[in-house]
Short mmCIF file of C-alpha atoms in Angstrom, two decimals:
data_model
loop_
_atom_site.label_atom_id
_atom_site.label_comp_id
_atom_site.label_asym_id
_atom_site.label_seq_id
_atom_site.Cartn_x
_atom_site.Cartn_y
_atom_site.Cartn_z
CA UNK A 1 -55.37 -68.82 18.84
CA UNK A 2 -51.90 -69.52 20.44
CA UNK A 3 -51.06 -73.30 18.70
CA UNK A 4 -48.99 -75.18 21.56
CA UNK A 5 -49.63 -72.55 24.46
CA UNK A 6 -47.30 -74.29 26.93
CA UNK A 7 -47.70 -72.20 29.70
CA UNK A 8 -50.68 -69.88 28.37
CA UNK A 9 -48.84 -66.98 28.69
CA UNK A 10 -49.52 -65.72 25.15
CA UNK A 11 -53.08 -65.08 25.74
CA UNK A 12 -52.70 -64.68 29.15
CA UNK A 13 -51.26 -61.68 28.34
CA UNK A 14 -53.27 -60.49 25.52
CA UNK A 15 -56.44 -60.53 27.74
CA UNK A 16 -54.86 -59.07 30.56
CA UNK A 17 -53.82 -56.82 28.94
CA UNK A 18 -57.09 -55.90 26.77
CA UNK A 19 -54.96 -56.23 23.61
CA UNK A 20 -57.27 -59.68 22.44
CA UNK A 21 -60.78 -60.00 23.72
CA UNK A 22 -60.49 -63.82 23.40
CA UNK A 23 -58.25 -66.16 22.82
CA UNK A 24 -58.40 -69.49 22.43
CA UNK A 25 -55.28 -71.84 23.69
CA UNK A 26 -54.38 -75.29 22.46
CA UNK A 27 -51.16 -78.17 23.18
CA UNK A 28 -51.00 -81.40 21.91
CA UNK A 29 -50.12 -82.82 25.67
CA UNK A 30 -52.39 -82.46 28.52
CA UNK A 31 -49.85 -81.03 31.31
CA UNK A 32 -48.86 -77.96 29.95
CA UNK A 33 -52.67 -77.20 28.97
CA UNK A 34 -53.59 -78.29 32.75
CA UNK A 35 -50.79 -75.68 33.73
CA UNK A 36 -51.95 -72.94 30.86
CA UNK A 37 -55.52 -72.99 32.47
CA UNK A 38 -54.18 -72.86 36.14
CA UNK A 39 -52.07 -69.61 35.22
CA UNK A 40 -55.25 -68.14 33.44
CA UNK A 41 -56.89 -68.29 36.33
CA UNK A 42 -54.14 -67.07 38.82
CA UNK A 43 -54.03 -63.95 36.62
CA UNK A 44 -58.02 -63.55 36.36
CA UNK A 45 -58.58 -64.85 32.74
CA UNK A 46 -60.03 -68.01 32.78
CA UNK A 47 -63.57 -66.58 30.94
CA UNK A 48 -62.05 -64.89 28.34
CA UNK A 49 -59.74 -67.84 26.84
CA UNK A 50 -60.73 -71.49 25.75
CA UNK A 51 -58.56 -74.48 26.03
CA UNK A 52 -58.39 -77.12 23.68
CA UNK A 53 -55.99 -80.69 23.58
CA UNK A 54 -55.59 -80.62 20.35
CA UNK A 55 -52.50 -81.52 17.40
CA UNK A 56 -51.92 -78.25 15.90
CA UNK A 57 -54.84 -76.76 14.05
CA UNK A 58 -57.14 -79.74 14.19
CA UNK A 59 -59.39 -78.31 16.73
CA UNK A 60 -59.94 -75.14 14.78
CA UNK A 61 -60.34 -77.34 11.14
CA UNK A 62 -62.62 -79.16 12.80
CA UNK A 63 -64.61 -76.75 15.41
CA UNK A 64 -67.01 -74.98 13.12
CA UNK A 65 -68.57 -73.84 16.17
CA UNK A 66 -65.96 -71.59 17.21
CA UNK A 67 -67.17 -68.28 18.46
CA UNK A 68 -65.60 -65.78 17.69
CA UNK A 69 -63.84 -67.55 14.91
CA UNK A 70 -59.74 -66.48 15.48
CA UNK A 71 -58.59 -64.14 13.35
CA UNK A 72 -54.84 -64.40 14.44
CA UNK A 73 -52.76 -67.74 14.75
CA UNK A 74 -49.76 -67.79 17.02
CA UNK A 75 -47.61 -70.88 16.53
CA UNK A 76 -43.97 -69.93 18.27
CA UNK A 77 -41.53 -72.18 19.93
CA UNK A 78 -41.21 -74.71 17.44
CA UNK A 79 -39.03 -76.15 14.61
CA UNK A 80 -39.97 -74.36 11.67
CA UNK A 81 -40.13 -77.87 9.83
CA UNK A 82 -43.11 -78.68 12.77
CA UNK A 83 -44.71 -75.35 12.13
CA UNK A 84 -44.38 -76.49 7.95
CA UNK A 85 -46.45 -79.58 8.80
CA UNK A 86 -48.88 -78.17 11.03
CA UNK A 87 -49.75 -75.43 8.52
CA UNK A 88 -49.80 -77.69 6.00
CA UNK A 89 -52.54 -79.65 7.34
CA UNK A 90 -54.88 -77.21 7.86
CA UNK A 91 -57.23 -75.66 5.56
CA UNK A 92 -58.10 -72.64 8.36
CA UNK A 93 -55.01 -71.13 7.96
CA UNK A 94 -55.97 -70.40 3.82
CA UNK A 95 -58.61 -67.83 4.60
CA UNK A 96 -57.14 -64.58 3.47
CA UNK A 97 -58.51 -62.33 6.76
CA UNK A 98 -56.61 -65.02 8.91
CA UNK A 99 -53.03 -63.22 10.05
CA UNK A 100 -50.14 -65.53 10.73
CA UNK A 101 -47.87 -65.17 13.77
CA UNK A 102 -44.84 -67.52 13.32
CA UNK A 103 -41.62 -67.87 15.35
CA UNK A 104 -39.73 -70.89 13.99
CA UNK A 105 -36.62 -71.99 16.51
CA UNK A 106 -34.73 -73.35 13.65
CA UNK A 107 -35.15 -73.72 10.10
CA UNK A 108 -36.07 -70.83 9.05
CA UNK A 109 -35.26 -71.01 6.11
CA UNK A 110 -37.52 -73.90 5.40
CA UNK A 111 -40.33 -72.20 6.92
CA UNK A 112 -39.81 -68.84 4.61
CA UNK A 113 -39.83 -71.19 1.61
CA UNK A 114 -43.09 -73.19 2.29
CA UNK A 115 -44.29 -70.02 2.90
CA UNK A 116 -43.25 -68.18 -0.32
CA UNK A 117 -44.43 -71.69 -2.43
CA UNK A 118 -47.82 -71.84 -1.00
CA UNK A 119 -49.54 -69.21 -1.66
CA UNK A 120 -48.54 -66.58 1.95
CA UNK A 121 -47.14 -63.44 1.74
CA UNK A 122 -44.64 -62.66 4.60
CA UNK A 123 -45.69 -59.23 4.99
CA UNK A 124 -42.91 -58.41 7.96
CA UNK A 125 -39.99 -60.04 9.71
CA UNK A 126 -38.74 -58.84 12.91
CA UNK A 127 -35.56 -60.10 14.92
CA UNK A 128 -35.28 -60.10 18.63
CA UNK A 129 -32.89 -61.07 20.93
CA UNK A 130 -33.29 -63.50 24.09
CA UNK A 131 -30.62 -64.75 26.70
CA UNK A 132 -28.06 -64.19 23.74
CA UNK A 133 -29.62 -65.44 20.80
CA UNK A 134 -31.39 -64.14 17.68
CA UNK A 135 -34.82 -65.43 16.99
CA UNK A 136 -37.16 -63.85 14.01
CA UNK A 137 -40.90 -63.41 14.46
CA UNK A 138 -42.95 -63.87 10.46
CA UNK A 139 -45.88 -62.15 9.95
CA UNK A 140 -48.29 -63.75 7.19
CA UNK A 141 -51.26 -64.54 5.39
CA UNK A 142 -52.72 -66.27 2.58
CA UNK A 143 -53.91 -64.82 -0.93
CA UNK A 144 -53.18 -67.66 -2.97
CA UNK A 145 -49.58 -66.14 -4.96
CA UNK A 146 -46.85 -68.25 -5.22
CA UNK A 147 -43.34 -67.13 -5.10
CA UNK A 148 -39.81 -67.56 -4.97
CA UNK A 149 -37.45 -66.53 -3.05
CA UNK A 150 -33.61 -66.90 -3.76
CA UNK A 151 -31.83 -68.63 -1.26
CA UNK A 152 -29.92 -66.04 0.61
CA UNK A 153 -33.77 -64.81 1.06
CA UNK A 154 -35.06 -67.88 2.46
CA UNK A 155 -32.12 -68.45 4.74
CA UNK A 156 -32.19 -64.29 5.92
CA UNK A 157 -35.62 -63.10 5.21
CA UNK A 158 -36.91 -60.36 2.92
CA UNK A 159 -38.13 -58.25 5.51
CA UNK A 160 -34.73 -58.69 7.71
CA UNK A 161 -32.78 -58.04 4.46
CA UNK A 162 -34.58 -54.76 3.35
CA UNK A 163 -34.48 -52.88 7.34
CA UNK A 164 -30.99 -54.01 7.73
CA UNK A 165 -29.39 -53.15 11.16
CA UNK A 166 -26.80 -54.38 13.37
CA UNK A 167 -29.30 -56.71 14.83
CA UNK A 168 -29.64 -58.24 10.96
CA UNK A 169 -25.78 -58.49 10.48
CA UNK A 170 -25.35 -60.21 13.46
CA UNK A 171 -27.96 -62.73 12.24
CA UNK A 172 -27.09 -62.86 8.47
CA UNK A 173 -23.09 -63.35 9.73
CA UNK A 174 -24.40 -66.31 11.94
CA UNK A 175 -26.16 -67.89 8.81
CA UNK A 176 -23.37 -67.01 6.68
CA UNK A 177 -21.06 -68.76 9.36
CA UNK A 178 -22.93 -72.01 8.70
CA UNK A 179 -23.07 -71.99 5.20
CA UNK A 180 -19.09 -71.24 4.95
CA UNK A 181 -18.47 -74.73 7.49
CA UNK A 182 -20.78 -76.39 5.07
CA UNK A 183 -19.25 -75.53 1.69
CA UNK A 184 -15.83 -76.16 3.53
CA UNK A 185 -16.75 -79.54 4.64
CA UNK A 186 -17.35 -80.24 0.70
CA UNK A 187 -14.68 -78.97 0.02
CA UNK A 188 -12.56 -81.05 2.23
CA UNK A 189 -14.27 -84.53 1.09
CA UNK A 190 -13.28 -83.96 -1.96
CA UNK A 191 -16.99 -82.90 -3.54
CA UNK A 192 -17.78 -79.73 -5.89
CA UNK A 193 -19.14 -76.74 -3.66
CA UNK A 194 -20.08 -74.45 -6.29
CA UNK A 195 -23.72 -73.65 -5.32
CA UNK A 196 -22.84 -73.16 -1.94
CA UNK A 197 -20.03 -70.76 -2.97
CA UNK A 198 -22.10 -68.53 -4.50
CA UNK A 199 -24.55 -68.47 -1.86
CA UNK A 200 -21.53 -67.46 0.79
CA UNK A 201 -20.26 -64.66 -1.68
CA UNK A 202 -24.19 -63.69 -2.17
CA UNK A 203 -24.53 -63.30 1.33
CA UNK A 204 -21.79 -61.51 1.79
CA UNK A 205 -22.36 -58.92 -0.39
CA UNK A 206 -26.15 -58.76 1.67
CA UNK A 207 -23.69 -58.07 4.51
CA UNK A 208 -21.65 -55.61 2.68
CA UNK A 209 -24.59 -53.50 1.29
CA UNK A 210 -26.25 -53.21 5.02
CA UNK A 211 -23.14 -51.92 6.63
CA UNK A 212 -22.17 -48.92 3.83
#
């Protein structure tokens, strides 16, 4: 199920390509669905993938009569703060054979921790790299553990931390970047900056350890 399909070329793709059997394909504004189902069936997929107007998960929470029931969510393009509150609405996305696709645009960070608090284990983090920027892809399910994650981890990522790479360092010197202007700021107003501090040095020791 790819969660605001835009264009439908997620499961376009995945049927195509005999990757996904079936997919099911769902935006919150009729336009881009109306252009999702036109592309599906320029590419010779319209039977194999089901459109649905729908506000994030709603039409799965509320479809019992889905069949086959998805087994994957996609939900990529979006603030991770709007991926936060669409997961957090749903009950679907807490059955533990349901995996988690998740490609927050910004905030990250926020996403990781929501994640870590809830009850979903990030069980891999890649990075890629688009027209010049670094985006990370989460993948995730639910089995009901909570966790925490220090902040270096929610801003970098576990996974991203642990495989390292120049890829990472580019990403994690980025981050560090905007937590250095932000303790700075603090600094310069006159305010204590201690936590942040620590975070920066934190970081850069992540940086350090990578690199040797």
């Amino acid at each position: 199920a790819d969660i605001g399909t835009d264009h439908g070329y997620i499961p376009i793709y995945l049927t195509k390509n005999g990757i996904c059997p079936f997919a099911y394909a769902s935006d919150v504004n009729r336009m881009p669905l109306e252009k999702a189902k036109s592309n599906a069936e320029k590419y010779g997929v319209a039977d194999k993938i089901a459109f649905y107007l729908s506000d994030g998960l709603r039409f799965i929470d509320e479809g019992s009569d889905l069949t086959p029931p998805p087994d994957d969510i996609v939900i990529m393009g979006m603030g991770g703060e709007l991926i936060v509150d669409i997961l957090a609405t749903s009950d679907y996305v807490k059955n533990k054979d349901v995996s988690l696709i998740l490609q927050p645009m910004t905030m990250a960070d926020k996403l990781r921790l929501y994640l870590a608090e809830n009850g979903f284990l990030v069980t891999d983090e890649h990075l890629s790299e688009a027209a010049g920027k670094i985006y990370t892809v989460m993948n995730a399910h639910y089995d009901g553990e909570r966790r925490t994650l220090a902040k270096s981890e929610a801003l970098l990522g576990r996974a991203n931390i642990e495989r390292g790479g120049e890829l990472f360092v580019r990403y994690a010197e980025a981050m560090l970047a905007k937590v250095g202007k932000k303790r700075d700021g603090l600094l310069s107003g006159g305010h204590q900056a201690e936590e942040e501090n620590r975070l920066y040095n934190g970081m850069e020791e992540i940086i350090r350890s990578v690199t040797k």
